[in-house]
């Protein structure tokens, strides 16, 4: 049975729940022990926020069923975004989820995006080749006329005397209509079938009307009182080529957007070692069962979520939590599937397997957030939703009016002229033309923009959320301060610590050794090395015992540090981890290690505030460390102690405050939040998954590019709006003139071309914008 965790709002299977609590006669299920502990401490605080959670867990299925009926079993096509009835859609299953599509084209794009892009590339090539051929053909004819030619008919074979100017245009244009325009005609058919008006319908109507009209003039010359030289095959070809090129440019930018989930799946190990019938056996990782004992050795990935039952180790959780310092694990501690075991071997009991693991829940959140991340339709589609039906209506009304006046010739010409001048070639390229220039300028600045939907949101952006580790900070601990407790000097303290830490693989040890080498100190091997799990290390150096560790280790060996507590606390309040150094049971000093801020972090926060944008920091660190970092960069609102799976939920909560939110992150654990945010900004030095999920990618590890990316997005969006204006102004002026029969279709085609030229020229001006 599917139930909802009342703390994190995650949907889980009650059979695989990590804990169950009873409150006021109702049962509540939890995805992990941490959620259960939070609930047990103060259940009312969670139930007050989520009144639906007060229902008994078994009623959740009934609630889901009722909701499904209420929305009429509708689904969203993940490719084109169209909302369609499930029972009339094309269904496909992938990665354990059901997807619904409006057409076979969308299915092919989903199942094989690279193949569909290649197919579109071929159609663009055919269309553009045909347009170039038409241009050369017309230029050749004009040159022939200039040279004195008076006959426009070429008869290569005596029994083909009808091989005329119009027939040549028909031959060149027909492949463009068939191959290049295929997608538009299919889209128009679906629009008619579903009783909606879209851009495909108007493009198909305009091009087919010009094409069929011209074909009648050429092959049935007595039917219409029009000369063969006044045909409009070229109009059809140019419209299809331009709009198809615009769609292709947009698809190129988006072609890798589906790679994030595949990269997340690659984190899972293929096999696992489990204890069955008293023996250790290797099995496929997906075959692990709940409560089964799993063995993990140094250097191996943890195959699923669980609780340590034997042994201890240091686990690198950076790939999921984003935190650079490995976490010590002992009996009773939780481990997360997909993370890397560093030094020790241990056994753990599997608590969540399959779809319920933390990694798979992150994958699910990325998929769901990506499919629901577009809150604002493209401006061109908004315009088309009103423009297309209006144009079609005007064309038919105009033709009907002329027929009632007894002039069938003007009826046909006005109908053709209205559709041709209204055909949205410029509207089709308004977004991709500006996007292409904006993306090119961004690439020069080291900023990659993945699509127009992110630009739309940038103009209303009013809150930026920064992940801490690896985003605001370098993600690599450094020895920031050395404080002597007696006559020992800084060099002696750091040298002894480096010798002791030389045998350790802990990142804090690497920070100390790096500092010692920077100071030019000699670091020989220790005579004896002993790790004290969870506390520190003990070594023998030239017969002298050196101990490095935390407060508890000092207490265990009888060293009193109470009078130095103020020093330690002072260092910790600055965001440091403090390592205490003692020699022969005498306190020598303290080494403060911290994840230092990136260059320009403070300037970026100030810059965003100057732009009127609120700044929030999100981190899994404790509150004291988080506040120390936040105060250093000038961030007032800090959200600390955030679990890996909670970041996307917090972004949702911020969006619920009527905020348009940008998330800046670099780790795999940031990917659901990047996808959920209105604008995901991924740091280029971060994980591939974060970069694939982000809508804006900063190639350089320079936080100043966050501000540049936002400014560039806003500038590009302004150009898109200006393009739409120029694309429509010609239509708005020309349609009434065409409807009254005062606009020749040739003039209509020229006006359409002029609007396209205005759009391209205006987009090119974006190169001059200073960011």
XYZ file of C-alpha atoms in Angstrom:
771
model
C 0.000 0.000 0.000
C 1.269 3.467 -0.921
C 1.406 5.929 1.993
C 2.834 9.418 2.546
C 5.544 10.302 5.048
C 4.017 13.255 7.022
C 7.449 14.819 7.634
C 9.078 14.905 4.163
C 5.879 14.230 2.160
C 7.556 11.360 0.298
C 5.353 8.582 -1.112
C 6.525 5.156 0.120
C 5.331 1.565 0.356
C 4.106 0.806 3.885
C 5.802 -2.621 3.778
C 9.206 -0.971 3.297
C 8.718 1.897 5.744
C 11.686 2.568 8.032
C 9.371 3.269 10.973
C 5.737 3.459 12.097
C 4.133 5.690 14.752
C 0.635 5.798 16.179
C -0.979 9.101 17.068
C -4.612 9.656 18.077
C -5.618 6.282 16.702
C -3.977 6.745 13.294
C -0.846 5.092 11.919
C 1.871 7.106 10.191
C 4.696 5.605 8.116
C 8.174 7.066 7.587
C 10.825 6.766 4.876
C 13.719 6.942 7.370
C 14.409 6.906 11.091
C 15.175 10.637 11.133
C 11.664 11.510 9.917
C 10.142 9.230 12.576
C 12.182 10.859 15.345
C 11.157 14.339 14.218
C 7.489 13.309 14.130
C 7.586 11.606 17.536
C 9.031 14.733 19.171
C 6.228 17.013 17.984
C 3.586 15.354 15.769
C 1.195 18.293 15.895
C 3.704 20.585 14.157
C 3.697 18.329 11.083
C -0.005 17.538 11.112
C -0.863 21.217 11.448
C 1.072 21.961 8.282
C -0.295 18.953 6.447
C -3.895 18.342 7.531
C -4.262 15.597 4.943
C -1.729 13.572 6.905
C -4.222 13.250 9.779
C -6.091 10.660 7.756
C -5.289 7.043 8.597
C -2.624 5.713 6.265
C -4.895 3.109 4.556
C -7.126 5.917 3.288
C -4.325 7.404 1.206
C -5.118 5.084 -1.711
C -8.732 6.165 -1.618
C -7.595 9.789 -1.652
C -5.335 9.148 -4.669
C -8.179 7.384 -6.472
C -10.558 10.262 -5.801
C -7.978 12.769 -7.029
C -7.415 10.769 -10.224
C -11.136 10.728 -10.951
C -11.423 14.453 -10.223
C -8.817 15.365 -12.804
C -10.382 13.071 -15.382
C -7.375 10.756 -15.788
C -5.328 13.347 -17.668
C -1.586 13.122 -18.293
C 1.143 15.384 -19.659
C 3.229 14.443 -22.683
C 6.860 14.707 -21.426
C 8.083 15.827 -24.868
C 5.666 18.481 -26.115
C 3.941 19.243 -22.782
C 0.432 18.681 -24.163
C -2.166 17.593 -21.600
C -4.013 14.554 -22.941
C -6.554 11.954 -21.706
C -4.766 8.807 -20.564
C -7.227 6.503 -22.309
C -6.594 8.199 -25.690
C -2.823 8.472 -25.356
C 0.088 6.314 -26.487
C 1.595 4.550 -23.457
C 5.185 3.559 -22.840
C 6.908 2.261 -19.685
C 10.477 3.242 -18.795
C 12.480 2.969 -15.551
C 9.442 1.616 -13.737
C 7.223 4.592 -14.649
C 4.362 4.934 -17.117
C 4.553 7.761 -19.674
C 1.799 9.085 -21.928
C 2.262 10.625 -25.390
C 0.049 12.486 -27.828
C 1.731 11.178 -31.007
C 4.204 8.655 -32.374
C 6.628 11.533 -33.085
C 6.776 12.327 -29.370
C 7.296 8.623 -28.599
C 10.233 8.447 -31.020
C 11.761 11.620 -29.559
C 11.432 10.176 -26.031
C 12.791 6.730 -26.885
C 15.527 7.888 -29.240
C 16.202 11.641 -28.988
C 19.417 11.444 -31.029
C 17.703 9.588 -33.910
C 14.839 12.101 -33.974
C 17.309 15.000 -33.999
C 19.132 13.429 -36.961
C 15.813 13.051 -38.758
C 15.012 16.729 -38.167
C 18.492 17.647 -39.381
C 17.809 15.826 -42.661
C 14.488 17.642 -43.071
C 16.196 21.006 -42.424
C 18.890 20.141 -44.987
C 16.286 19.249 -47.625
C 14.284 22.428 -46.965
C 17.303 24.758 -47.007
C 18.739 23.092 -50.125
C 15.409 23.603 -51.886
C 15.268 27.272 -50.868
C 18.824 27.838 -52.169
C 17.886 26.057 -55.432
C 14.844 28.309 -55.791
C 16.979 31.400 -55.216
C 19.553 30.284 -57.800
C 16.807 29.384 -60.275
C 15.081 32.757 -59.948
C 18.421 34.622 -60.168
C 19.284 32.691 -63.331
C 15.959 33.646 -64.888
C 16.421 37.333 -64.041
C 19.934 37.265 -65.497
C 18.536 35.601 -68.630
C 15.920 38.310 -69.016
C 18.588 40.961 -68.536
C 20.581 39.304 -71.333
C 17.624 39.553 -73.726
C 15.876 36.190 -73.316
C 12.145 36.409 -74.030
C 11.033 32.777 -73.595
C 10.653 31.230 -70.140
C 10.028 27.720 -71.438
C 12.800 25.202 -71.834
C 11.955 22.019 -73.720
C 14.694 19.438 -73.178
C 12.579 16.710 -74.796
C 10.249 17.530 -77.725
C 7.307 15.600 -76.261
C 7.435 17.551 -72.939
C 6.382 21.021 -74.094
C 4.742 21.788 -70.709
C 8.073 21.968 -68.810
C 7.516 25.605 -67.865
C 8.640 28.094 -65.208
C 5.797 27.071 -62.902
C 6.507 23.360 -63.359
C 10.146 23.877 -62.381
C 9.050 25.671 -59.219
C 6.587 22.855 -58.506
C 9.330 20.208 -58.891
C 11.737 22.042 -56.558
C 9.115 22.887 -53.931
C 7.324 19.524 -53.704
C 10.138 17.657 -51.831
C 10.279 20.552 -49.351
C 6.528 20.256 -48.746
C 6.661 16.439 -48.393
C 9.832 15.932 -46.368
C 10.396 19.293 -44.710
C 6.759 20.028 -43.915
C 5.849 16.521 -42.768
C 6.007 17.358 -39.058
C 3.825 20.460 -39.441
C 1.108 18.598 -41.323
C 1.072 15.772 -38.774
C 0.877 18.335 -35.968
C -1.962 20.130 -37.768
C -3.841 16.836 -38.123
C -3.567 16.167 -34.387
C -4.660 19.750 -33.675
C -7.789 19.323 -35.783
C -8.486 15.909 -34.251
C -8.124 17.292 -30.718
C -10.011 20.501 -31.597
C -7.179 22.871 -30.723
C -5.456 25.625 -32.726
C -1.679 25.654 -32.727
C 1.244 26.960 -34.761
C 1.405 23.751 -36.813
C -2.175 24.303 -37.992
C -1.497 27.833 -39.225
C 1.768 26.849 -40.895
C 0.088 23.900 -42.610
C -2.881 26.028 -43.732
C -0.751 28.858 -45.091
C 1.815 26.724 -46.912
C -0.707 24.241 -48.321
C -3.002 27.057 -49.490
C -0.152 28.802 -51.332
C 1.082 25.470 -52.713
C -2.309 24.151 -53.865
C -3.327 27.544 -55.256
C -0.083 27.727 -57.270
C -0.500 24.146 -58.490
C -3.989 24.974 -59.806
C -2.611 28.014 -61.640
C 0.143 25.902 -63.258
C -1.742 22.704 -64.150
C -5.240 24.133 -64.720
C -4.494 27.486 -66.394
C -8.069 28.043 -67.563
C -9.614 27.552 -64.135
C -8.299 30.755 -62.526
C -7.780 34.109 -64.258
C -4.178 34.323 -63.041
C -0.948 34.280 -65.017
C 1.565 31.501 -64.352
C 4.244 33.977 -63.292
C 2.118 34.882 -60.252
C 2.534 31.629 -58.361
C 3.625 31.324 -54.729
C 5.507 28.019 -54.479
C 8.492 29.869 -53.036
C 6.389 31.242 -50.187
C 5.573 27.699 -49.049
C 9.186 26.574 -49.272
C 10.602 29.570 -47.396
C 8.037 29.330 -44.592
C 8.750 25.636 -43.999
C 12.536 26.093 -44.178
C 12.638 29.047 -41.782
C 10.316 27.596 -39.159
C 11.942 24.154 -39.350
C 15.368 25.726 -38.891
C 14.081 27.540 -35.807
C 12.732 24.323 -34.290
C 15.994 22.511 -35.051
C 18.091 25.188 -33.308
C 15.913 24.874 -30.236
C 16.151 21.076 -30.187
C 19.952 21.217 -30.369
C 20.006 23.216 -27.124
C 17.701 20.750 -25.378
C 19.022 17.477 -26.790
C 20.981 16.456 -23.664
C 18.325 17.320 -21.099
C 17.365 13.673 -20.614
C 20.899 12.570 -19.659
C 20.594 13.451 -15.958
C 18.582 10.380 -15.009
C 20.942 8.059 -16.867
C 23.922 9.529 -14.983
C 22.122 9.037 -11.675
C 21.457 5.413 -12.553
C 25.180 4.918 -13.197
C 25.889 5.589 -9.502
C 24.350 2.283 -8.474
C 26.772 -0.663 -8.220
C 25.874 -3.651 -10.358
C 26.564 -6.317 -7.729
C 26.480 -6.702 -3.941
C 27.863 -9.173 -1.390
C 25.277 -10.518 1.058
C 25.190 -13.146 3.801
C 22.900 -16.054 2.888
C 22.821 -19.368 4.737
C 25.853 -18.257 6.728
C 27.999 -17.706 3.629
C 28.980 -14.600 1.714
C 27.601 -14.627 -1.851
C 27.693 -12.094 -4.659
C 24.341 -11.216 -6.225
C 22.920 -8.504 -8.541
C 22.377 -5.327 -6.511
C 18.676 -5.173 -7.444
C 18.149 -8.599 -5.847
C 18.910 -7.416 -2.289
C 15.977 -7.992 0.063
C 14.866 -5.929 3.052
C 16.605 -6.979 6.331
C 19.318 -8.840 4.428
C 22.903 -8.434 5.725
C 25.212 -6.759 3.174
C 29.036 -6.733 3.322
C 30.971 -3.673 2.107
C 34.769 -3.485 1.834
C 37.084 -0.456 1.346
C 36.728 1.203 -2.057
C 33.341 -0.357 -2.787
C 30.075 1.475 -3.386
C 27.241 0.842 -0.948
C 24.512 -0.939 -2.966
C 21.396 0.107 -1.016
C 20.188 1.979 2.082
C 20.606 0.392 5.479
C 21.851 0.476 9.078
C 25.367 -0.605 10.147
C 25.282 -3.732 12.331
C 28.999 -4.566 12.524
C 32.301 -2.727 11.967
C 33.116 0.909 11.354
C 34.367 2.991 8.453
C 34.546 6.417 6.846
C 32.049 6.866 3.998
C 32.333 9.478 1.262
C 28.802 10.821 0.797
C 29.799 13.827 -1.277
C 28.157 12.446 -4.414
C 24.786 12.576 -2.674
C 25.073 15.035 0.213
C 27.556 17.451 -1.357
C 29.598 17.552 1.859
C 33.340 17.165 1.301
C 34.273 15.541 4.626
C 33.651 11.750 4.791
C 31.256 10.656 7.516
C 32.325 8.210 10.216
C 29.999 5.199 10.355
C 29.622 2.846 13.316
C 27.019 0.359 14.560
C 23.539 1.910 14.409
C 24.393 4.572 11.834
C 22.548 4.819 8.520
C 24.270 4.375 5.164
C 22.991 5.518 1.769
C 23.070 3.482 -1.425
C 25.412 4.843 -4.117
C 27.896 6.359 -1.649
C 31.541 5.228 -1.483
C 33.123 3.326 1.406
C 36.612 4.701 2.033
C 38.735 2.840 4.580
C 37.048 0.247 6.811
C 34.948 -2.859 6.175
C 31.499 -3.210 7.726
C 28.206 -5.035 7.511
C 24.795 -3.393 7.359
C 21.172 -4.470 7.302
C 19.239 -3.372 4.219
C 16.267 -1.210 5.228
C 15.161 0.128 1.851
C 15.604 -1.501 -1.529
C 14.533 -0.922 -5.126
C 12.419 2.155 -5.778
C 12.440 3.182 -2.107
C 16.175 3.871 -1.775
C 17.413 7.434 -1.371
C 19.115 7.378 -4.779
C 15.997 6.122 -6.574
C 13.874 8.693 -4.774
C 16.263 11.390 -6.028
C 15.916 9.968 -9.557
C 12.135 10.080 -9.214
C 12.205 13.659 -7.922
C 14.410 14.760 -10.832
C 12.010 13.190 -13.338
C 8.921 14.675 -11.713
C 10.440 18.119 -11.231
C 11.653 18.209 -14.844
C 8.238 17.242 -16.184
C 6.463 19.910 -14.127
C 9.082 22.669 -14.132
C 7.589 24.820 -16.922
C 5.172 27.173 -15.173
C 5.025 29.692 -18.020
C 4.162 28.786 -21.605
C 6.335 30.063 -24.375
C 5.255 33.516 -25.473
C 4.917 32.354 -29.071
C 2.453 29.663 -28.043
C 0.471 32.186 -26.006
C 0.260 34.495 -28.998
C -0.625 31.609 -31.291
C -3.455 30.437 -29.041
C -5.269 33.692 -29.885
C -3.620 34.579 -33.189
C -4.179 31.325 -35.089
C -7.976 31.061 -34.662
C -8.348 34.795 -35.354
C -6.361 34.595 -38.601
C -8.255 31.569 -39.859
C -11.527 33.275 -39.015
C -10.519 36.498 -40.811
C -9.419 34.548 -43.914
C -12.711 32.695 -44.207
C -14.821 35.798 -43.414
C -12.937 37.772 -46.028
C -13.488 35.096 -48.684
C -17.163 34.776 -47.769
C -17.660 38.559 -47.981
C -16.143 38.748 -51.448
C -18.242 35.801 -52.635
C -21.402 37.574 -51.418
C -20.253 40.620 -53.388
C -20.010 38.399 -56.470
C -16.227 38.535 -56.897
C -14.866 34.987 -56.568
C -11.398 35.947 -57.842
C -10.919 38.527 -55.071
C -12.350 36.007 -52.613
C -9.595 33.509 -53.412
C -6.813 36.100 -53.590
C -7.814 37.736 -50.284
C -8.035 34.305 -48.614
C -4.538 33.399 -49.847
C -3.104 36.829 -48.992
C -4.466 36.763 -45.423
C -3.050 33.304 -44.725
C 0.306 34.095 -46.335
C 0.888 37.396 -44.542
C -0.312 35.809 -41.282
C 1.781 32.678 -41.647
C 4.051 32.875 -38.592
C 7.509 32.487 -40.072
C 8.811 35.341 -37.927
C 6.862 34.144 -34.893
C 8.395 30.694 -35.353
C 11.958 32.042 -35.275
C 11.378 34.891 -32.782
C 12.419 32.778 -29.796
C 15.167 30.583 -31.339
C 16.774 33.519 -33.206
C 17.248 35.528 -30.016
C 18.081 32.347 -28.120
C 20.817 31.438 -30.596
C 22.463 34.853 -30.254
C 22.008 34.896 -26.465
C 23.418 31.395 -26.107
C 26.378 32.321 -28.316
C 27.150 35.376 -26.204
C 26.727 33.296 -23.064
C 29.187 30.713 -24.380
C 31.757 33.482 -24.847
C 31.213 34.414 -21.194
C 31.292 30.787 -20.007
C 27.505 30.620 -19.460
C 25.337 27.958 -21.086
C 21.552 28.475 -21.339
C 19.588 25.312 -22.036
C 16.261 26.683 -23.247
C 13.831 29.578 -23.593
C 11.721 28.515 -20.620
C 14.556 29.512 -18.252
C 14.805 32.918 -19.893
C 11.099 33.497 -19.352
C 11.480 32.985 -15.636
C 14.607 35.112 -15.271
C 12.673 38.354 -15.753
C 10.607 37.642 -12.625
C 13.389 36.095 -10.531
C 13.366 37.444 -6.960
C 15.131 34.767 -4.865
C 18.389 32.844 -5.328
C 19.221 29.785 -3.216
C 22.887 28.796 -2.881
C 24.078 25.367 -1.832
C 27.024 25.795 0.552
C 29.606 23.093 -0.046
C 31.254 23.293 -3.455
C 29.155 26.295 -4.447
C 29.790 29.114 -1.974
C 32.778 27.218 -0.579
C 35.616 25.428 -2.361
C 34.538 21.971 -1.208
C 38.073 21.156 -0.058
C 39.020 21.625 3.625
C 42.004 23.868 4.376
C 43.972 24.489 7.557
C 42.884 28.034 8.349
C 44.439 28.693 11.786
C 47.125 27.201 14.051
C 46.890 28.152 17.733
C 49.695 27.167 20.145
C 48.733 26.151 23.699
C 52.250 26.426 25.205
C 55.787 27.102 24.032
C 55.367 24.987 20.905
C 55.460 27.014 17.678
C 53.095 26.824 14.707
C 55.654 24.988 12.562
C 56.218 22.312 15.216
C 52.481 21.754 15.729
C 51.690 21.466 12.008
C 54.754 19.259 11.380
C 53.869 16.779 14.139
C 50.245 16.736 12.978
C 51.292 16.161 9.341
C 53.587 13.263 10.290
C 50.757 11.732 12.305
C 48.154 12.244 9.545
C 50.436 10.948 6.788
C 48.991 7.459 7.145
C 45.377 8.677 7.058
C 43.140 9.085 3.996
C 40.777 11.504 5.720
C 40.265 14.876 3.913
C 41.103 16.717 7.136
C 44.454 14.912 7.115
C 45.022 16.009 3.522
C 44.396 19.631 4.560
C 47.056 19.431 7.304
C 49.632 17.742 5.059
C 48.985 20.322 2.338
C 49.602 23.145 4.843
C 52.835 21.541 6.079
C 54.166 21.207 2.526
C 53.254 24.809 1.774
C 55.400 25.742 4.813
C 58.276 23.639 3.431
C 58.319 21.206 6.371
C 59.792 17.702 6.285
C 57.172 14.954 6.807
C 58.828 11.582 7.623
C 56.854 8.425 8.404
C 55.657 7.749 11.941
C 57.018 4.738 13.793
C 53.588 3.515 14.827
C 50.086 4.468 13.688
C 46.754 3.743 15.396
C 43.331 5.064 14.313
C 40.777 5.705 17.051
C 37.423 5.478 15.159
C 35.267 8.544 15.606
C 37.864 10.272 17.811
C 41.216 10.748 16.057
C 44.640 9.057 15.777
C 47.553 8.092 18.021
C 51.130 7.760 16.662
C 54.714 7.346 17.888
C 57.245 9.806 16.440
C 60.882 9.383 17.530
C 59.670 7.710 20.713
C 57.227 10.524 21.449
C 53.478 9.821 21.568
C 51.455 12.313 19.520
C 47.659 12.309 19.740
C 45.374 14.275 17.398
C 41.611 14.274 17.777
C 38.497 15.751 19.356
C 37.533 16.668 22.919
C 36.467 13.145 23.827
C 39.811 11.651 22.814
C 41.642 14.192 24.970
C 39.430 13.327 27.931
C 40.038 9.599 27.392
C 43.817 10.034 27.629
C 43.578 12.350 30.664
C 44.320 15.760 29.106
C 42.318 18.610 30.667
C 41.213 21.162 28.071
C 38.451 22.925 30.052
C 40.426 26.142 30.339
C 40.868 26.158 26.540
C 37.172 25.694 25.742
C 36.784 29.379 24.859
C 39.552 29.058 22.258
C 37.994 25.961 20.722
C 34.480 27.444 20.677
C 35.794 30.646 19.139
C 37.346 28.731 16.278
C 34.200 26.614 15.794
C 31.987 29.712 15.659
C 33.976 30.756 12.594
C 32.872 27.558 10.865
C 36.004 25.508 11.607
C 36.481 21.900 12.599
C 39.040 21.980 15.443
C 41.706 19.268 15.762
C 43.468 19.161 19.140
C 47.182 18.216 19.135
C 48.877 16.704 22.208
C 52.361 15.271 22.784
C 53.276 12.901 25.654
C 49.968 13.857 27.328
C 50.745 17.561 27.155
C 48.521 19.898 25.182
C 50.477 21.411 22.266
C 47.854 23.391 20.329
C 44.907 23.494 17.979
C 44.551 23.261 14.216
C 41.403 24.795 12.702
C 40.298 23.197 9.425
C 37.468 24.647 7.357
C 35.938 24.580 3.925
C 36.930 28.086 2.821
C 34.807 30.481 0.798
C 35.249 30.806 -2.930
C 36.663 33.991 -4.343
C 34.056 36.726 -4.999
C 31.339 34.913 -2.969
C 30.664 38.002 -0.861
C 30.645 40.276 -3.930
C 28.106 38.048 -5.673
C 25.717 38.146 -2.715
C 25.994 41.943 -2.588
C 25.437 42.142 -6.341
C 22.283 40.037 -6.176
C 20.896 42.163 -3.365
C 21.612 45.264 -5.444
C 19.497 43.702 -8.206
C 16.657 43.360 -5.706
C 17.065 39.598 -5.376
C 16.811 37.890 -1.988
C 19.581 35.351 -1.163
C 19.179 32.109 0.818
C 21.832 29.525 1.784
C 20.934 25.825 1.948
C 23.220 23.295 3.643
C 23.372 19.994 5.455
C 25.799 21.478 7.992
C 24.847 22.242 11.577
C 23.346 25.610 12.389
C 26.474 27.110 13.980
C 28.752 26.332 11.040
C 26.097 27.436 8.567
C 25.612 30.783 10.310
C 29.362 31.362 10.395
C 29.623 30.888 6.619
C 26.453 32.906 6.006
C 27.660 35.872 8.040
C 30.960 35.899 6.146
C 29.205 36.382 2.798
C 26.320 38.527 3.996
C 23.476 35.990 3.741
C 20.805 36.538 6.373
C 18.403 33.685 5.632
C 20.035 30.309 6.260
C 18.409 26.863 6.123
C 20.667 24.289 7.824
C 20.562 20.579 8.750
C 18.940 19.785 5.400
C 18.750 16.087 4.489
C 19.716 15.079 0.911
C 16.142 14.336 -0.108
C 14.711 17.526 1.400
C 16.271 20.166 -0.842
C 13.620 19.933 -3.558
C 10.892 20.106 -0.904
C 12.403 23.309 0.517
C 12.513 24.832 -2.972
C 8.797 24.015 -3.298
C 8.110 25.721 0.018
C 9.964 28.838 -1.129
C 7.986 28.826 -4.375
C 4.807 28.587 -2.295
C 5.790 31.978 -0.829
C 5.118 33.451 -4.304
C 8.826 33.513 -5.052
C 10.413 32.856 -8.447
C 13.378 30.786 -7.298
C 16.809 30.110 -8.795
C 18.883 27.308 -7.246
C 22.682 27.388 -7.532
C 24.364 24.044 -6.831
C 27.051 21.605 -7.896
C 26.388 18.198 -6.294
C 24.276 15.204 -7.237
C 22.181 15.857 -4.159
C 21.371 19.288 -5.631
C 19.924 17.844 -8.862
C 16.290 17.481 -7.643
C 16.386 21.056 -6.308
C 17.947 22.326 -9.549
C 15.177 20.649 -11.517
C 12.438 21.849 -9.158
C 13.605 25.480 -9.117
C 12.233 27.910 -11.672
C 15.844 28.342 -12.809
C 18.499 25.753 -11.974
C 22.040 27.195 -12.142
C 24.719 24.490 -12.076
C 28.391 25.173 -11.322
C 30.648 23.798 -14.066
C 33.112 22.279 -11.598
C 30.300 20.186 -10.068
C 28.910 16.775 -10.937
C 27.722 15.893 -14.454
C 24.245 15.168 -13.095
C 23.933 18.659 -11.615
C 25.071 20.171 -14.905
C 22.625 18.087 -16.934
C 19.761 19.066 -14.625
C 20.503 22.790 -14.493
C 18.808 25.201 -16.884
C 21.832 27.517 -16.806
C 25.333 26.051 -16.566
C 28.359 28.084 -15.490
C 31.315 26.553 -17.334
C 33.872 28.385 -15.220
C 33.993 27.960 -11.468
C 33.318 31.685 -11.001
C 30.363 32.746 -8.865
C 30.248 36.137 -10.609
C 28.812 34.306 -13.592
C 25.609 33.762 -11.576
C 24.841 37.479 -11.893
C 26.014 37.526 -15.509
C 23.788 34.561 -16.322
C 20.729 36.244 -14.799
C 21.421 39.535 -16.611
C 22.035 37.736 -19.908
C 18.815 35.759 -19.502
C 16.837 38.935 -18.900
C 18.451 40.679 -21.868
C 17.697 37.724 -24.150
C 14.110 37.619 -22.919
C 13.691 41.301 -23.774
C 14.879 40.531 -27.298
C 12.376 37.694 -27.606
C 9.548 40.065 -26.643
C 10.791 42.657 -29.145
C 11.002 39.960 -31.818
C 7.423 38.921 -31.192
C 6.370 42.548 -31.558
C 8.126 42.925 -34.931
C 6.820 39.538 -36.030
C 3.242 40.583 -35.326
C 3.250 44.237 -36.373
C 3.436 43.358 -40.069
C 0.691 40.796 -39.660
C -1.509 43.191 -37.709
C -1.179 45.925 -40.355
C -1.284 43.602 -43.351
C -4.201 41.317 -42.420
C -6.940 44.009 -42.669
C -5.467 45.266 -45.959
C -5.365 41.705 -47.333
C -8.908 41.006 -46.140
C -10.199 43.989 -48.137
C -8.519 42.635 -51.271
C -5.990 45.469 -51.424
C -2.879 43.352 -50.864
C -1.431 41.166 -53.564
C -0.121 37.834 -52.189
C 3.327 38.732 -53.541
C 3.320 41.887 -51.368
C 2.087 39.724 -48.500
C 5.048 37.382 -48.965
C 7.417 40.385 -49.046
C 5.956 41.719 -45.805
C 6.374 38.319 -44.208
C 10.025 38.227 -45.329
C 10.559 41.753 -43.998
C 9.206 40.766 -40.587
C 11.634 37.826 -40.516
C 14.491 40.132 -41.446
C 13.519 42.488 -38.613
C 13.522 39.593 -36.139
C 16.958 38.350 -37.213
C 18.455 41.865 -37.219
C 17.039 42.683 -33.801
C 18.388 39.406 -32.393
C 21.856 40.217 -33.747
C 21.878 43.425 -31.668
C 22.021 41.230 -28.559
C 25.728 40.720 -29.256
C 26.310 44.350 -28.344
C 24.606 44.139 -24.942
C 27.127 44.638 -22.130
C 26.747 42.172 -19.247
